[in-house]
Coordinates of C-alpha atoms in Angstrom, one line a residue:
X1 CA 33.0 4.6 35.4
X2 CA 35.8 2.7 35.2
X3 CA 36.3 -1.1 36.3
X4 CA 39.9 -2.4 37.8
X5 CA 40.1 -5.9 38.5
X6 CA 43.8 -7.1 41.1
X7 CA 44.5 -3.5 42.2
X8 CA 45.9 -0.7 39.9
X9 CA 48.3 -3.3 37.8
X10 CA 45.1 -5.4 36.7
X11 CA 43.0 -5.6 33.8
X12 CA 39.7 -3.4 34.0
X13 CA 37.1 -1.8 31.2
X14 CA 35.2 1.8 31.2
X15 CA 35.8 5.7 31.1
X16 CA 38.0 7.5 33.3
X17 CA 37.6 11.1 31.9
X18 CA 38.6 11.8 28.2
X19 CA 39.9 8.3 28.8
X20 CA 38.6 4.9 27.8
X21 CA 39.7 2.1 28.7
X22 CA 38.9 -1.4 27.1
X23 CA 40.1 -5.2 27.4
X24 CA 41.0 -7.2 24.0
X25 CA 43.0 -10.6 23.7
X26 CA 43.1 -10.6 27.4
X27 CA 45.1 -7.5 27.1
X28 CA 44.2 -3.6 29.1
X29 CA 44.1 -0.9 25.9
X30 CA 43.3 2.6 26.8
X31 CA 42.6 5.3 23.9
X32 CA 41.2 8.8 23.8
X33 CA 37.5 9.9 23.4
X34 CA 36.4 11.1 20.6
X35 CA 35.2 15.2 21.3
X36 CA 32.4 14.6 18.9
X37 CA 30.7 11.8 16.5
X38 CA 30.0 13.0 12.9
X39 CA 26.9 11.5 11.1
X40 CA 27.7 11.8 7.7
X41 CA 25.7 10.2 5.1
X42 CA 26.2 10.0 1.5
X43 CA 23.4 10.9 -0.7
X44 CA 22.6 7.1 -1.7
X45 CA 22.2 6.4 2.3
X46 CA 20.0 9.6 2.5
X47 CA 18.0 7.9 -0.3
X48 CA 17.9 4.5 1.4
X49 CA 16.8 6.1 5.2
X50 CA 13.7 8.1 3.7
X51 CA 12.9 4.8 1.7
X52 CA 13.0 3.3 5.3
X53 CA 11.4 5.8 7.0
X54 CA 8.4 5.6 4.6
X55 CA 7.9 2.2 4.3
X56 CA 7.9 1.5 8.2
X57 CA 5.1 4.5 8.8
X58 CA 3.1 2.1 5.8
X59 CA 3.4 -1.4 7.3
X60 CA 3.3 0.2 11.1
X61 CA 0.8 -1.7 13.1
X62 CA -0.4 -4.1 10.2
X63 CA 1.9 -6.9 11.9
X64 CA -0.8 -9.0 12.4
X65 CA -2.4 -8.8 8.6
X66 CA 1.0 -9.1 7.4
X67 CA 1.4 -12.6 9.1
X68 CA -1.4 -14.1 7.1
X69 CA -0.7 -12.3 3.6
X70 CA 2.8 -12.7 3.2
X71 CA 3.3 -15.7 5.0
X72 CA 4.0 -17.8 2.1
X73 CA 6.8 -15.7 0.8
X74 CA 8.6 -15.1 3.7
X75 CA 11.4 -17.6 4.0
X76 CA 14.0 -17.4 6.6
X77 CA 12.7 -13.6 7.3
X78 CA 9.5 -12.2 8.7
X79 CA 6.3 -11.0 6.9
X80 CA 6.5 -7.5 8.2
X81 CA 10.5 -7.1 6.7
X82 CA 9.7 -9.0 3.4
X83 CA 6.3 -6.3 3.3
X84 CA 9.2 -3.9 4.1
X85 CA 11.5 -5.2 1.6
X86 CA 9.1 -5.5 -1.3
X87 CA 7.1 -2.0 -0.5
X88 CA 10.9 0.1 -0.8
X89 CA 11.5 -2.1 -4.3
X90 CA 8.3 -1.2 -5.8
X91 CA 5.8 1.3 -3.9
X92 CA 8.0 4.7 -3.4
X93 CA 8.0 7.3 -6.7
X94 CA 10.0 10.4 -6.6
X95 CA 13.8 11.8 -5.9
X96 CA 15.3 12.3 -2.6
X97 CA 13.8 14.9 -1.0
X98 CA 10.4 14.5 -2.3
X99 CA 9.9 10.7 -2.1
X100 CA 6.5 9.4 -1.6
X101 CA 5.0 6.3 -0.9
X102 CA 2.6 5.5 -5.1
X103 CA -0.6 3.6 -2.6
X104 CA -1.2 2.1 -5.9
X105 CA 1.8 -0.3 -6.2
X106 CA 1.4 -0.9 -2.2
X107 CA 1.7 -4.7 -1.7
X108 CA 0.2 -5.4 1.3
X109 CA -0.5 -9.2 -0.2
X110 CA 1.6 -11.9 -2.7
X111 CA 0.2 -15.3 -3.3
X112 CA -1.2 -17.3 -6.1
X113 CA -4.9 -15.8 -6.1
X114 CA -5.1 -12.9 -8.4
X115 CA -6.6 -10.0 -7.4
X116 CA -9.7 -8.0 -9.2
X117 CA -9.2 -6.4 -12.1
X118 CA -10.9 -3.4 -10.8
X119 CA -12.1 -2.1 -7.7
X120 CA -13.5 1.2 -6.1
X121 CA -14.5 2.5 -2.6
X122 CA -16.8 5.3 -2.0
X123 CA -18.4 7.5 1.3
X124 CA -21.9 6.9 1.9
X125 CA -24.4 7.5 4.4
X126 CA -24.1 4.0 5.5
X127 CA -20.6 3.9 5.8
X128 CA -17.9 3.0 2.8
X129 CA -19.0 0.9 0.0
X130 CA -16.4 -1.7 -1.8
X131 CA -16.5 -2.7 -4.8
X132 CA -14.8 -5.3 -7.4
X133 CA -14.7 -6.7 -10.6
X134 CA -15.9 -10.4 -10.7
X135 CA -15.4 -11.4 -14.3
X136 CA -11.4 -12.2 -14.3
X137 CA -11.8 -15.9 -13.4
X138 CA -9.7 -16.7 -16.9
X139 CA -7.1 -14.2 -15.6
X140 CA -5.6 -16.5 -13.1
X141 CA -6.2 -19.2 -10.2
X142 CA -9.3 -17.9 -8.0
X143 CA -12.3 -18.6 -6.9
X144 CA -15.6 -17.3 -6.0
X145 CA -15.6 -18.3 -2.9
X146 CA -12.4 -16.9 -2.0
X147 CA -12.9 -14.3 1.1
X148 CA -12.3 -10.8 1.3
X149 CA -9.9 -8.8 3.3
X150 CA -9.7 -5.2 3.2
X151 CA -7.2 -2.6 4.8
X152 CA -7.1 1.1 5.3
X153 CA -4.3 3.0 6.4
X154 CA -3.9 6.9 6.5
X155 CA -0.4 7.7 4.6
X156 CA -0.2 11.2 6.7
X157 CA -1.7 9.9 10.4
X158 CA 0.3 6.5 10.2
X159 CA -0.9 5.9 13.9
X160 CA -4.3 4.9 12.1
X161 CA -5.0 1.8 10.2
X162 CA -7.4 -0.7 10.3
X163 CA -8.4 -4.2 8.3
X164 CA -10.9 -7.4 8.9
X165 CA -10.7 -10.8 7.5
X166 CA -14.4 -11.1 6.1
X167 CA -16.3 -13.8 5.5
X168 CA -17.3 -11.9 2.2
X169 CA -17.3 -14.1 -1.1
X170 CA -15.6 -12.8 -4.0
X171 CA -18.0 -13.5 -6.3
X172 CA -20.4 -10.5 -4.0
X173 CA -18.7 -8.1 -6.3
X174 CA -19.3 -5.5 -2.8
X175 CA -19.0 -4.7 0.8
X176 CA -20.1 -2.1 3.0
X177 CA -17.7 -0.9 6.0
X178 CA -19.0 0.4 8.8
X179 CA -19.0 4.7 8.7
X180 CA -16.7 4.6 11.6
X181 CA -13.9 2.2 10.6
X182 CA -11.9 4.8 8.2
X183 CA -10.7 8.4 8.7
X184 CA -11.1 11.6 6.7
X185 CA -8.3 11.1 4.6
X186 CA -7.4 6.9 4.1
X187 CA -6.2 4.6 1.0
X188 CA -8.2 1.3 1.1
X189 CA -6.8 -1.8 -0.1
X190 CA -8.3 -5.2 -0.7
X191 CA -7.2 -8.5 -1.3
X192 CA -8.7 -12.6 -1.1
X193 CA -7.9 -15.3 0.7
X194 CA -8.7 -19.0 -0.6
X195 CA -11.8 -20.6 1.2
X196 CA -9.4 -23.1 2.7
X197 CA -6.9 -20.8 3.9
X198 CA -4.4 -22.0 1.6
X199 CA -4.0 -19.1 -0.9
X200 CA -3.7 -15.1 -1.1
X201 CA -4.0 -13.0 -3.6
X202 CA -2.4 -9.9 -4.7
X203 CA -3.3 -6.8 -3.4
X204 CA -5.6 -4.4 -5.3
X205 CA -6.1 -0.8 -4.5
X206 CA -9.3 0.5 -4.2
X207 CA -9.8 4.1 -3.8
X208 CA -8.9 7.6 -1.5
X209 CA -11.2 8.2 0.9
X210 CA -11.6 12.0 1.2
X211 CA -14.5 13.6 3.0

């Protein structure tokens, strides 16, 4: 609906039929509708939307993770669009239309700390068992105190994903989840944070869980 401001001779804004109507410069312009509006992408912005589209289904509902293990590279932006950023750079193999997200460059972590050299997660009756390398303390700046956090995230059902903040020592070398915190078919990921807080580490991934 149009809007006419002093009578017919004054300025006004909107759509009177094919009609619209539109103020600029403190001047009343009226053009044409367009009969239809063409999305046409060129194959580098096809590319670029499923990179998109991929990435936000990975770091989709890991806000709050995301806030303490990318915190300290995130300047001037948030942690969820530099996990964004950094996950279409390095995590997604394959060509347009068969691009996929590779869980083992996912960087769910970037800090100082380095992460194992090795790890591994497995089903067992219990529930899932983690497990890590703890002889890389030459490798880079860590500790054995530094604390574990661990993520799962379903690449298929991206509604599901799940992590904790443990209180787990790196220098354990293990972990076992409860049986009811992953689904059939998850990617698990780990990663330390500093005993102080201070300091993350990279991320490591651990394993498929398939039933």
């Amino acid at each position: 609906m149009a809007q006419i401001k002093e009578g017919l001779t004054g300025s006004g804004k909107g759509m009177i039929g094919n009609l619209i109507m539109y103020e600029m410069y403190g001047k009343t312009y009226v053009r044409s509708r367009p009969s239809s509006y063409k999305d046409r992408k060129s194959p580098k912005q096809l590319i670029q939307r499923q990179k998109m589209m991929l990435t936000h289904n990975l770091v989709r509902h890991l806000s709050p993770l995301l806030r303490i293990t990318m915190k300290d590279i995130s300047i001037g932006r948030s942690p969820y669009h530099t996990a964004l950023s950094l996950n279409m750079k390095e995590a997604i193999d394959g060509n347009y239309p068969d691009q996929q997200i590779n869980p083992q460059k996912v960087i769910l972590s970037k800090g100082e700390l380095t992460a194992p050299a090795s790890a591994s997660a497995k089903r067992t009756d219990e529930g899932i068992l983690l497990e890590w390398s703890t002889d890389n303390h030459s490798d880079g700046y860590n500790s054995s105190s530094d604390k574990l956090i661990w993520c799962i995230k379903d690449l298929e059902n991206t509604n599901f994903s799940d992590f904790e903040i443990t209180a787990v020592n790196r220098g354990d070398g293990k972990y076992l989840l409860p049986k009811q915190r992953s689904q059939q078919n998850s990617h698990i990921w780990i990663m330390f944070r500093s005993a102080d807080e201070m300091r993350i580490s990279e991320t490591k991934w651990a394993g498929h869980l398939e039933e």
